[in-house]
Coordinates of C-alpha atoms and ligand atoms in Angstrom, one line a residue:
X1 CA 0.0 0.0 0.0
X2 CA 2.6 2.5 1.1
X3 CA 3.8 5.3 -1.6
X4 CA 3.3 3.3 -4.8
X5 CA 2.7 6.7 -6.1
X6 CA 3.8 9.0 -8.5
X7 CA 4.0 12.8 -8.2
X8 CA 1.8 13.1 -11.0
X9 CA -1.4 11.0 -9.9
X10 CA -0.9 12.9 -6.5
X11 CA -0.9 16.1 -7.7
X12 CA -3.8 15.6 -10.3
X13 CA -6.1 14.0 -7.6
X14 CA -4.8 17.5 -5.3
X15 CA -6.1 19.2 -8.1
X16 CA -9.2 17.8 -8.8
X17 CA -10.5 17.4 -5.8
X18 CA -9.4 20.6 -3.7
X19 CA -6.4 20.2 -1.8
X20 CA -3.6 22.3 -3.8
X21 CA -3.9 24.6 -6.5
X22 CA -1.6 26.7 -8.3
X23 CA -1.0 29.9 -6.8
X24 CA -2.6 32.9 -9.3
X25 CA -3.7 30.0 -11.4
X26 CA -6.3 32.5 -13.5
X27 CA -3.2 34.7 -14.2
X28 CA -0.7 31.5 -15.3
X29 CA 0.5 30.7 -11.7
X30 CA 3.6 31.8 -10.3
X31 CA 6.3 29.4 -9.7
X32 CA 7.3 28.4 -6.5
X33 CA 4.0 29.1 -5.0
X34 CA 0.6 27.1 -3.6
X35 CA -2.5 27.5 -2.3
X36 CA -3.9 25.1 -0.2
X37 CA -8.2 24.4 -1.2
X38 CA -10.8 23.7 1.1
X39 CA -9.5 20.0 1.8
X40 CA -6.0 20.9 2.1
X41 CA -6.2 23.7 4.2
X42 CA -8.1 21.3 6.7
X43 CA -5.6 18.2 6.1
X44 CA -2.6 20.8 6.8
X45 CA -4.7 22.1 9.9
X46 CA -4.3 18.4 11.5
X47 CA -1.3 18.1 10.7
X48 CA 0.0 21.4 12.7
X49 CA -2.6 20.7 15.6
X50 CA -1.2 17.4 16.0
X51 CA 2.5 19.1 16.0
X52 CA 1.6 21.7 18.5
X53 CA -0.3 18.7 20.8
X54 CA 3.0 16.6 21.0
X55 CA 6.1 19.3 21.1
X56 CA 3.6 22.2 23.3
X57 CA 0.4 20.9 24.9
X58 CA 1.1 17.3 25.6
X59 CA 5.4 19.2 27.9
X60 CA 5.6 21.1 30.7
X61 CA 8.8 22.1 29.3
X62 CA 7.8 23.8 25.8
X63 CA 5.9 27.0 26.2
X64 CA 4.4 28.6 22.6
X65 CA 5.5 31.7 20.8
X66 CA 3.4 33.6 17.2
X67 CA 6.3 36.0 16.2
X68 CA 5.7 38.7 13.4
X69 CA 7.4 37.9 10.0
X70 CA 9.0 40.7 9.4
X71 CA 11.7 41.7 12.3
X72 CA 14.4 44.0 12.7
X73 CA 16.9 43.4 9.8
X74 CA 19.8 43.4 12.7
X75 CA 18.3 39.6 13.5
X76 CA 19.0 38.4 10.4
X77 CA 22.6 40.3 10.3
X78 CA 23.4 38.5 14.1
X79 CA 22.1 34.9 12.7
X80 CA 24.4 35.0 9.5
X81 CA 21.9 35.1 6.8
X82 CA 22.3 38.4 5.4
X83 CA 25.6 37.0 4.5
X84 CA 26.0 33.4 4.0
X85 CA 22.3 32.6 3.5
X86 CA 22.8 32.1 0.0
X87 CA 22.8 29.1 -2.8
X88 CA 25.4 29.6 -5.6
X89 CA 23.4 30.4 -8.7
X90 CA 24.9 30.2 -12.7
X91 CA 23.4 32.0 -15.4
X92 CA 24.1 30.6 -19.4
X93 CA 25.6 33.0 -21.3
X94 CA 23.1 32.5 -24.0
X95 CA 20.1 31.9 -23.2
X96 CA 19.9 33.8 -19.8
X97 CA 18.2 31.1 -17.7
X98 CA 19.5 31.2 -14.0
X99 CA 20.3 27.8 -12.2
X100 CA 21.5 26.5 -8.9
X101 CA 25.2 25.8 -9.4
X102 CA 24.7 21.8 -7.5
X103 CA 21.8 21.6 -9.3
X104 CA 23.1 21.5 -12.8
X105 CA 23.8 17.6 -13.5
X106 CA 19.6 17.5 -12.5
X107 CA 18.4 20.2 -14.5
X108 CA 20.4 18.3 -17.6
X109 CA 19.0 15.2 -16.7
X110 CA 15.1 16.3 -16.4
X111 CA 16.0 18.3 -20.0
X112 CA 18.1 15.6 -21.6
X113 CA 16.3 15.6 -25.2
X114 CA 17.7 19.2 -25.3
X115 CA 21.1 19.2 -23.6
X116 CA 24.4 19.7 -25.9
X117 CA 27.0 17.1 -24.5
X118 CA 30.0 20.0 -24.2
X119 CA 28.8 20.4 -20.3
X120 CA 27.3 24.3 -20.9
X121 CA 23.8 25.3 -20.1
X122 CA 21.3 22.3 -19.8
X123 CA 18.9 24.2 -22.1
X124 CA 20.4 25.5 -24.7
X125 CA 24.3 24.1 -24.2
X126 CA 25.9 27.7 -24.2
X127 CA 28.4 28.6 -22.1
X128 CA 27.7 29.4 -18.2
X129 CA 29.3 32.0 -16.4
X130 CA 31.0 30.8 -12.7
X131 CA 28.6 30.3 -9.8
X132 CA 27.8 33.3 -8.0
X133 CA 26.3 33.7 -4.3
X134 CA 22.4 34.2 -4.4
X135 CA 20.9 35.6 -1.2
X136 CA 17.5 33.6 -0.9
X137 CA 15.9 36.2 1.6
X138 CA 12.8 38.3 0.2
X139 CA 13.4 42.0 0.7
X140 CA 11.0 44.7 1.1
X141 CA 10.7 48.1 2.6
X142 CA 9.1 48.7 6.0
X143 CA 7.3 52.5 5.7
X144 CA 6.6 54.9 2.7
X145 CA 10.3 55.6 1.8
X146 CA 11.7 53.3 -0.1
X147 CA 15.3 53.7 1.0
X148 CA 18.3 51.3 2.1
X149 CA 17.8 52.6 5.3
X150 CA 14.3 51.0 5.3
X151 CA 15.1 47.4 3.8
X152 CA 13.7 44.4 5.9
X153 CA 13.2 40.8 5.3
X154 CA 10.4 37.9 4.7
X155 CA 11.7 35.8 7.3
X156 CA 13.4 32.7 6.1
X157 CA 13.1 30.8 9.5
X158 CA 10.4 30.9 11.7
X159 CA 13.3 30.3 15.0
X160 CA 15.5 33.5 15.1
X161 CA 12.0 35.0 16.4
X162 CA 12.2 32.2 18.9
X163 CA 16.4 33.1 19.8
X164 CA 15.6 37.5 19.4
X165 CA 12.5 36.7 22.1
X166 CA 14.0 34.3 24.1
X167 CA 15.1 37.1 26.8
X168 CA 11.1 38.0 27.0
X169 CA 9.5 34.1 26.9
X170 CA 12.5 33.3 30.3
X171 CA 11.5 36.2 32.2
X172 CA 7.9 36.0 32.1
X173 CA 7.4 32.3 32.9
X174 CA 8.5 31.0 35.5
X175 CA 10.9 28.0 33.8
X176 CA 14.3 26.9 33.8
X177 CA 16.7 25.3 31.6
X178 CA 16.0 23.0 29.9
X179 CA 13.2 23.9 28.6
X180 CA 12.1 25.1 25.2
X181 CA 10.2 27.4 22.8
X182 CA 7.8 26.6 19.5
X183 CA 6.7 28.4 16.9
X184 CA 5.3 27.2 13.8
X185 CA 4.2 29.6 10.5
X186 CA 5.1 31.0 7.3
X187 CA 8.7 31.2 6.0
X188 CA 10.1 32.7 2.7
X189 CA 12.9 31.9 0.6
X190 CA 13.6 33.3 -3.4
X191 CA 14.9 29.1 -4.0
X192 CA 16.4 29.7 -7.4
X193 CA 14.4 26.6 -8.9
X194 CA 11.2 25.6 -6.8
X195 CA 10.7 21.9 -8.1
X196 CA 9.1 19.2 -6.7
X197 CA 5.6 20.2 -6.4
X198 CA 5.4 21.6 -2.9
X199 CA 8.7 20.0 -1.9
X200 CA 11.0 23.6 -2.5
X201 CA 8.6 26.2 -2.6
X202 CA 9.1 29.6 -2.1
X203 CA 6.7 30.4 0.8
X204 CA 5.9 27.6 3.3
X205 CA 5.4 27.0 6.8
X206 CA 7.4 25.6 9.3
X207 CA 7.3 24.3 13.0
X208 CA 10.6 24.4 14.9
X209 CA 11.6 23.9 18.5
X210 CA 14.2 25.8 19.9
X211 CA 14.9 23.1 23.1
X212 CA 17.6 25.2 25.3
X213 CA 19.5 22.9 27.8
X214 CA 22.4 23.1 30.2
X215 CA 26.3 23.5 28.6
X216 CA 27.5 19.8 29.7
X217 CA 29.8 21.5 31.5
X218 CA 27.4 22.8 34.0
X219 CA 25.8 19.5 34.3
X220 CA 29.1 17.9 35.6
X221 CA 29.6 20.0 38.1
X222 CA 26.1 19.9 39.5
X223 CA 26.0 16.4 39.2
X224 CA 29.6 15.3 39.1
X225 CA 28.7 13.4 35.4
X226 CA 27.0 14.0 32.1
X227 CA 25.5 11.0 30.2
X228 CA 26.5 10.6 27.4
X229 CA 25.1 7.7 24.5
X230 CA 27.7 5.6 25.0
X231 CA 26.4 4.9 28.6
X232 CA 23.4 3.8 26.4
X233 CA 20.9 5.6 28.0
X234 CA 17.0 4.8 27.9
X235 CA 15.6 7.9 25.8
X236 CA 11.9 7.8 27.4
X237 CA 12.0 9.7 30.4
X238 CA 14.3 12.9 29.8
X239 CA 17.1 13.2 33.0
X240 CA 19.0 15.9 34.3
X241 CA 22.4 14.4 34.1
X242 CA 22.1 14.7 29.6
X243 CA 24.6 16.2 27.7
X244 CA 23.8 18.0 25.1
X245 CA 24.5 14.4 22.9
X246 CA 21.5 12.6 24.4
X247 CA 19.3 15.3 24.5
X248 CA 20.1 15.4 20.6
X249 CA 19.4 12.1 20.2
X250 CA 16.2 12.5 22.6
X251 CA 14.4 14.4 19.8
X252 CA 15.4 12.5 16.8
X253 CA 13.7 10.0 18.9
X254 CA 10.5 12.0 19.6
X255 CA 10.3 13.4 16.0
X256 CA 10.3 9.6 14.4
X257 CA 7.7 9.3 16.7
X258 CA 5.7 12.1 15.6
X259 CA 6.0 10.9 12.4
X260 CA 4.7 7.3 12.6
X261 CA 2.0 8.9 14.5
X262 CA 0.7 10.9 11.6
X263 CA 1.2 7.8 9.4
X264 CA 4.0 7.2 8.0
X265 CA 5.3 3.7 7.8
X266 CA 8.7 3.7 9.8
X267 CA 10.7 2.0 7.0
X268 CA 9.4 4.8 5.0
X269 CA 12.0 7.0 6.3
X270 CA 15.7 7.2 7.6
X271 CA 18.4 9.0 9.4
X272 CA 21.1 11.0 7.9
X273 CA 23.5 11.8 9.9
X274 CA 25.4 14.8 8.5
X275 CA 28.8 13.8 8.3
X276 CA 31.5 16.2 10.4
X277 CA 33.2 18.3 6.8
X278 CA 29.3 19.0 6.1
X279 CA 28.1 20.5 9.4
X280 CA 28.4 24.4 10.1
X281 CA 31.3 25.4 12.0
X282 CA 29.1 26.0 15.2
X283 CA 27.0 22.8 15.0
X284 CA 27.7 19.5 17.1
X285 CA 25.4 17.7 15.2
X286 CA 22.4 17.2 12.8
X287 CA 20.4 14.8 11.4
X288 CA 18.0 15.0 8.7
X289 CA 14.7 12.8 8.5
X290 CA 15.0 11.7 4.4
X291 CA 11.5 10.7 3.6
X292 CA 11.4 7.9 0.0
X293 CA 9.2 11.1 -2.2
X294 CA 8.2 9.5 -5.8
X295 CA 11.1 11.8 -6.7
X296 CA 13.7 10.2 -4.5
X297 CA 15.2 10.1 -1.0
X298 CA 14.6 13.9 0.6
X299 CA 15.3 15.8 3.7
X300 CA 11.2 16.0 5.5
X301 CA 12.8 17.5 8.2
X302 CA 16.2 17.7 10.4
X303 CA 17.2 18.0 14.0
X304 CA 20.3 19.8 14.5
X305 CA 22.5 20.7 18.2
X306 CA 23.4 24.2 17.6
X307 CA 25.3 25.0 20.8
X308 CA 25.0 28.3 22.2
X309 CA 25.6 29.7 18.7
X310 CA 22.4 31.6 17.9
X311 CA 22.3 33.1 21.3
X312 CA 25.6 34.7 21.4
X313 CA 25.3 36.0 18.1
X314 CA 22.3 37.7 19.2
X315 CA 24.1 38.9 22.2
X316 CA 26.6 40.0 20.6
X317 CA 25.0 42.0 18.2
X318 CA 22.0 43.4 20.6
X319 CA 24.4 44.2 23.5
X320 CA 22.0 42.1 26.1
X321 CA 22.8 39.5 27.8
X322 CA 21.3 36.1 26.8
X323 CA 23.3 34.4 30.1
X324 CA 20.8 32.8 32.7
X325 CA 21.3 32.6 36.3
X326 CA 21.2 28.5 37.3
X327 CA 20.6 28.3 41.1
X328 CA 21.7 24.7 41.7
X329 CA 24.9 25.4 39.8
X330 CA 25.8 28.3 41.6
X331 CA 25.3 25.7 44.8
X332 CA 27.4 23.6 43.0
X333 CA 30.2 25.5 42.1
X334 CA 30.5 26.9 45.9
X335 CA 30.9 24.0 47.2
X336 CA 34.0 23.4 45.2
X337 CA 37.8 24.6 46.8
X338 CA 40.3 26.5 44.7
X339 CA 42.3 23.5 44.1
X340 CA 39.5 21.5 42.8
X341 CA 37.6 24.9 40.3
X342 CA 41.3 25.4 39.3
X343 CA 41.2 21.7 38.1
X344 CA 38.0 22.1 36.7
X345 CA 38.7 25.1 34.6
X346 CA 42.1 23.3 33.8
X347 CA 40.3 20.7 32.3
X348 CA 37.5 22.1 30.2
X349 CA 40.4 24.3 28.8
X350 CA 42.4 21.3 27.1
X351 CA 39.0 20.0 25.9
X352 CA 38.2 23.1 24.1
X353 CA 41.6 23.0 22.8
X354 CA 41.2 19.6 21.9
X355 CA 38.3 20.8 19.9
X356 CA 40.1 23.7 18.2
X357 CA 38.6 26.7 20.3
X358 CA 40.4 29.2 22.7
X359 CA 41.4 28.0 26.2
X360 CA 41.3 31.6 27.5
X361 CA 37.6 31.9 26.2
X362 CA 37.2 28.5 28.2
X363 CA 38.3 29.7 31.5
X364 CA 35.9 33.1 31.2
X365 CA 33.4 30.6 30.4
X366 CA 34.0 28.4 33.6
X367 CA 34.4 31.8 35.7
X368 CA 31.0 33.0 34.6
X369 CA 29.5 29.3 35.7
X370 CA 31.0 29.3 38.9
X371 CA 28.5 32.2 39.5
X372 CA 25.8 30.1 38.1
X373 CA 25.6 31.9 34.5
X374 CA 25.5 30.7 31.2
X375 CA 24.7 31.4 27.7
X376 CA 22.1 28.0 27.2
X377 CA 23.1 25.4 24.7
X378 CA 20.4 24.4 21.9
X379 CA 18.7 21.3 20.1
X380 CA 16.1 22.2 16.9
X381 CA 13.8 19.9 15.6
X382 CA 12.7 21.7 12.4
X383 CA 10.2 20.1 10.5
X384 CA 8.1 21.9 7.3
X385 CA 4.6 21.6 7.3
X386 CA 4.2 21.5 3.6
X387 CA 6.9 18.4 3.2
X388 CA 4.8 16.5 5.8
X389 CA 1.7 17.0 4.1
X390 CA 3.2 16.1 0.6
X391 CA 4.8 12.9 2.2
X392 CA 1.7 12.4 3.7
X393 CA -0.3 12.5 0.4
X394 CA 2.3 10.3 -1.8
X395 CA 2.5 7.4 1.6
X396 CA -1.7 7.2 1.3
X397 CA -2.3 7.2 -2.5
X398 CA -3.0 3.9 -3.8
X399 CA -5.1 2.7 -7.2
X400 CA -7.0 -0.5 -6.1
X401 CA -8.8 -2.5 -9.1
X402 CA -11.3 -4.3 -7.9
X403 CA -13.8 -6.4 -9.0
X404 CA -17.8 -6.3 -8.0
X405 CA -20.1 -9.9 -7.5
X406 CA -20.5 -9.6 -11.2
X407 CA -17.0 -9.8 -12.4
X408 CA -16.9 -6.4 -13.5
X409 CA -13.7 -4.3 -13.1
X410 CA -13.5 -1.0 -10.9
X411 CA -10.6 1.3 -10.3
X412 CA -10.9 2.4 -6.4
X413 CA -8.3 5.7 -5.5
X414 CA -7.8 5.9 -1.9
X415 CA -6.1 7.6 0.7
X416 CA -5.5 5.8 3.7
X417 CA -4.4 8.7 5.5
X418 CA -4.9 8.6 9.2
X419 CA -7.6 9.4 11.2
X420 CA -5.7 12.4 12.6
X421 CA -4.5 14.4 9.4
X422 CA -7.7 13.4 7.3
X423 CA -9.5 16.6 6.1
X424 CA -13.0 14.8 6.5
X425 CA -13.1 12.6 9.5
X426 CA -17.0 10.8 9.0
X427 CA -19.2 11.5 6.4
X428 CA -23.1 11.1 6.8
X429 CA -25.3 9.8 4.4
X430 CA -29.2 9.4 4.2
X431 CA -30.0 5.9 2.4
X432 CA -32.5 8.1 0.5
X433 CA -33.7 11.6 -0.2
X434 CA -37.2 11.4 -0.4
X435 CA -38.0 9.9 3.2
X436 CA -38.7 12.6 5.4
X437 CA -38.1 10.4 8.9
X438 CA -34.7 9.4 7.3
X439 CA -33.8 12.3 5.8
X440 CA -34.5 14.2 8.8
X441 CA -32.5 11.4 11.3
X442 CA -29.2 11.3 9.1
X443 CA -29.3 15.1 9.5
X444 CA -30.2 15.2 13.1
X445 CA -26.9 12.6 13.4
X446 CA -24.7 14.9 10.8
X447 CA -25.5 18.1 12.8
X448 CA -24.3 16.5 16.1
X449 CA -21.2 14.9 14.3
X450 CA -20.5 18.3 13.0
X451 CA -20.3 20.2 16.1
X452 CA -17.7 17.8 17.1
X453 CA -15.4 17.5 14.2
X454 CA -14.9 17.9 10.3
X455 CA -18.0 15.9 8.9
X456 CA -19.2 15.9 5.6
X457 CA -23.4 15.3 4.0
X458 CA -23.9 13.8 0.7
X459 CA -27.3 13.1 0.0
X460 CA -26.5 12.8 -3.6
X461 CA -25.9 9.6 -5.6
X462 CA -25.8 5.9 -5.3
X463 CA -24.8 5.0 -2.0
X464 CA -21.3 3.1 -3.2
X465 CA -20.4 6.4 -6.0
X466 CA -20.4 8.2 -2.3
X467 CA -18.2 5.8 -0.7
X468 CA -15.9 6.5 -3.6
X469 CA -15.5 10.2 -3.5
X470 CA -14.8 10.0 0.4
X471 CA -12.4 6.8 -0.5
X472 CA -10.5 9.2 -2.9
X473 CA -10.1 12.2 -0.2
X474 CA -9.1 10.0 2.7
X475 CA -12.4 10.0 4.8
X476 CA -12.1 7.0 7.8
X477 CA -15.4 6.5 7.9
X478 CA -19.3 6.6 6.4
X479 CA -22.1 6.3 8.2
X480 CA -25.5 5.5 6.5
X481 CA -28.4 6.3 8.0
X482 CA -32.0 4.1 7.0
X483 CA -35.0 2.9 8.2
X484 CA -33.2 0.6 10.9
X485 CA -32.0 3.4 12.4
X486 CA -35.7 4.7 13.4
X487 CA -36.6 1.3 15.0
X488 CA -33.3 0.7 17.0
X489 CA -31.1 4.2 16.4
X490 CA -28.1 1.8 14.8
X491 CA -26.4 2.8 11.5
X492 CA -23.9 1.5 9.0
X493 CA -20.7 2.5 9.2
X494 CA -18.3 1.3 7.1
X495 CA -14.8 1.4 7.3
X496 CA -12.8 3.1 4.5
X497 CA -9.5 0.6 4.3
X498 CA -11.1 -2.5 5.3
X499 CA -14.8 -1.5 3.5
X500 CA -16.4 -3.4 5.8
X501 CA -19.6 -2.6 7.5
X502 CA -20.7 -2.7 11.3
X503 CA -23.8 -1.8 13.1
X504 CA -23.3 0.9 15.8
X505 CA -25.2 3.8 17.6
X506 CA -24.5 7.2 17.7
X507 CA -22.7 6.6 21.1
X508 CA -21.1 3.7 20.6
X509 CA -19.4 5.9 17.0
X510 CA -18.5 8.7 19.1
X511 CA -16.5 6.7 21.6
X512 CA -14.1 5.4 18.7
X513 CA -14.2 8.4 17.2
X514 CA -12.6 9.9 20.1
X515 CA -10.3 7.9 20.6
X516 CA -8.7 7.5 17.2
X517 CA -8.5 11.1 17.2
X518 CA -6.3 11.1 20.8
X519 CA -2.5 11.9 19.3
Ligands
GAP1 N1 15.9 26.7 11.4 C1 16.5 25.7 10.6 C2 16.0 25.6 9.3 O1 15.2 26.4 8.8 P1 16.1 24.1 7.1 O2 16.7 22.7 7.0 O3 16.6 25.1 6.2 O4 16.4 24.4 8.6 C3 13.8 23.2 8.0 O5 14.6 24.0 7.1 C4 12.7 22.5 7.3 O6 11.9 23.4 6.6 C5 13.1 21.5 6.2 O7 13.4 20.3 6.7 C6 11.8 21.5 5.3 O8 10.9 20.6 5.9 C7 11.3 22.9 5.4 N2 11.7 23.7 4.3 C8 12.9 24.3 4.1 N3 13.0 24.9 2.9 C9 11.8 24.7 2.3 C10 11.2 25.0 1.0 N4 11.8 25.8 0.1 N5 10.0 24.5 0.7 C11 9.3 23.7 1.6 N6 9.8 23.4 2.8 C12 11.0 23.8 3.2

């Protein structure tokens, strides 16, 4: 069942039955850009609410945050993408089309009927000039002047918000580290070539967590050790004495989990653990989440240990301090002699050395924690909404052919998406129209679904045609309401992967509704 799909049949079913258009389709679209329709806007809906449930609602250590998109332009100076946020970009010298640099050999691939074989331009084979730096941030112009001085950006991360209010979310609620902040909603980039469908567009949505824990220097010496995952620990419960390496591999952990949840098959998926010539220079670690798209292995999403990188940078560059004041480590430290915080700072000294970073800026650092204060570390799980939807929709397409009593052939599309992300969760039919007590029932029964969650009437049709369109938008289940129901107040409802058929009453439905919809 799982992903025998292709793009193609996806996106044409998206189409015709109101999950994604074309952005400013009436005008020729613009590339790069979607609109989600009346079922997609639902399906992406659940798919956020069940994000926010697990990584906010469901903790007492995540508290939310809804930032503005547009922020001061010195946040995205601080975080580095005014100048390295960039993919290198060719042009051809003849034609004029602009391409990604690494994504050349593709491009040529995709147009190979027209490619020249002397390695120029993939369209036309002229010559292409070097690869140039292409910053992907949208600029616009805050106020009626339009003026450098007035130049901000569409943001192209929903978590600097998260690092720039970090100061603000601390103060105001009562938490310590660890803990963490979420924030989920629109991001922009200008991608050179948008492809995919909705896999690289140019505006999406994202949901990050910015998880801030204790530097594992802090945790050994207010608890004398820090776990790391060669003491193999168990990865359910989160503990104090993590380092910054379990708690990274804590939330690849919870993220797969997230995932399965929603519905995708765990062999559906991998790790990719960057490899250490491919990570930033400030990053410990980070994984990406490759999902098996119709169009090959891709990043869905990727967890990444940042250390205390954002949050200096934004201390650096606003002047305030981002250090927190840690009670039990200020406890800890003083109960230390000279001998023994001289050893200390001895110590984490060589191992920053060891790691190529400046021993002096060690010791400052080990002064400041003896006084309990520390810039916090940080894991980010940061997944894209859009991705998970697409993955979503390519995992539950499948063509059955069946055949009826008769012998006669039928093509049945469905999506076995899960009760959780499906747009429509029940749909209510009347067995017929033109029987008032029916009629009247199956609405009575629709109108109290409705109230309740996303339920759908269709009176209109052969009952099996209406299975069929609710088959081919991912609806769990039908109920059909007939003249039984008057006597006893039972109806059919028939399951949408199994098709099979029980007898239950309104209560009885409502009790497994509820529960498959628990995340
Ligand atoms: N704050 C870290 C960050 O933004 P990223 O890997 O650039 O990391 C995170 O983006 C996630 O956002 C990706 O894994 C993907 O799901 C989604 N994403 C990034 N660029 C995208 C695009 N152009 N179109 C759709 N989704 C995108």
């Amino acid at each position: 069942m799982a992903n025998t799909s292709s793009l193609d049949a996806v996106s044409s079913l998206c189409k015709r039955r109101g999950f994604i258009f074309h952005s400013s389709e009436i005008y020729g679209g613009i590339n790069g850009f979607w609109d989600y329709g009346p079922l997609g806007c639902e399906m992406k809906r659940n798919i956020k609410g069940a994000w926010w449930q697990s990584m906010v609602r469901d903790r007492e250590d995540v508290l939310g945050l809804d930032a503005t998109i547009i922020m001061h332009p010195a946040i995205w100076k601080a975080s580095g993408h005014l100048d390295t946020f960039s993919d290198p970009m060719c042009t051809c010298k003849e034609c004029k089309k602009l391409m990604r640099a690494d994504q050349i050999e593709d491009i040529r691939a995709e147009v190979a009927a027209k490619a020249a074989a002397n390695g120029g331009c993939p369209y036309c084979g002229g010559e292409l000039t070097e690869p140039r730096p292409f910053n992907l941030m949208f600029k616009t112009v805050v106020g009626p002047v339009d003026d450098p001085s007035n130049v901000a950006y569409l943001r192209p991360e929903t978590a600097q918000a998260i690092f720039a209010q970090f100061l603000n979310v601390y103060s105001t609620s009562r938490i310590s580290v660890p803990f963490g902040i979420a924030q989920m909603g629109k991001s922009f980039r200008n991608e050179v070539t948008p492809r995919n469908y909705t896999f690289r567009s140019r505006e999406f949505e994202q949901m990050e967590l910015e998880f801030f824990i204790r530097p594992d220097e802090a945790v050994e010496l207010i608890y004398g050790k820090v776990t790391t995952m060669a003491d193999q620990p168990d990865l359910s419960v989160p503990q104090k004495e993590w380092g910054w390496e379990v708690w990274h591999k804590y939330w690849v952990e919870q993220r797969k989990s997230w995932i399965v949840r929603c519905g995708l098959p765990k062999d559906s998926f991998v790790e990719y653990w960057q490899k250490p010539d491919e990570l930033a220079h400030y990053a410990r670690a980070c994984v990406d989440i490759e999902y098996a798209f119709p169009f090959g292995q891709q990043e869905l999403e990727g967890i990444a240990a940042r250390s205390d990188f954002d949050l200096t940078q934004h201390q650096k560059h606003s002047g305030k301090s981002m250090e927190v004041f840690d009670e039990p480590l200020k406890l800890a430290a003083a109960k230390l002699d000279d001998a023994a915080k001289a050893a200390f700072a001895d110590k984490v000294a060589a191992e920053w050395q060891s790691r190529g970073k400046d021993p002096e800026a060690a010791r400052a650092f080990v002064a400041k924690l003896f006084e309990g204060r520390y810039i916090p570390h940080v894991i980010e799980p940061s997944a894209g909404v859009d991705r998970m939807m697409l993955a979503l929709l390519c995992n539950a397409y499948e063509e059955q052919k069946l055949v009826d009593d008769k012998g006669k052939e039928d093509l049945r599309v469905v999506l076995h998406l899960s009760p959780m992300v499906a747009p429509v969760k029940v749909a209510v039919f009347p067995l017929v129209k033109n029987k008032p007590e029916v009629y009247n029932k199956a609405r009575e029964i629709f109108e109290y679904l409705r109230k309740r969650t996303a339920a759908f009437w269709d009176e209109g049709g052969a009952i099996g045609r209406r299975y069929r369109r609710q088959d081919e938008i991912g609806t769990p289940w039908c109920i059909t309401v007939d003249f039984d129901t008057l006597a006893d107040g039972t109806f059919t409802v028939r399951e949408r992967d199994s098709m099979q058929q029980t007898r239950m009453t309104l209560e009885q439905f409502k009790a497994m509704l509820d529960d498959a919809l628990i995340f």
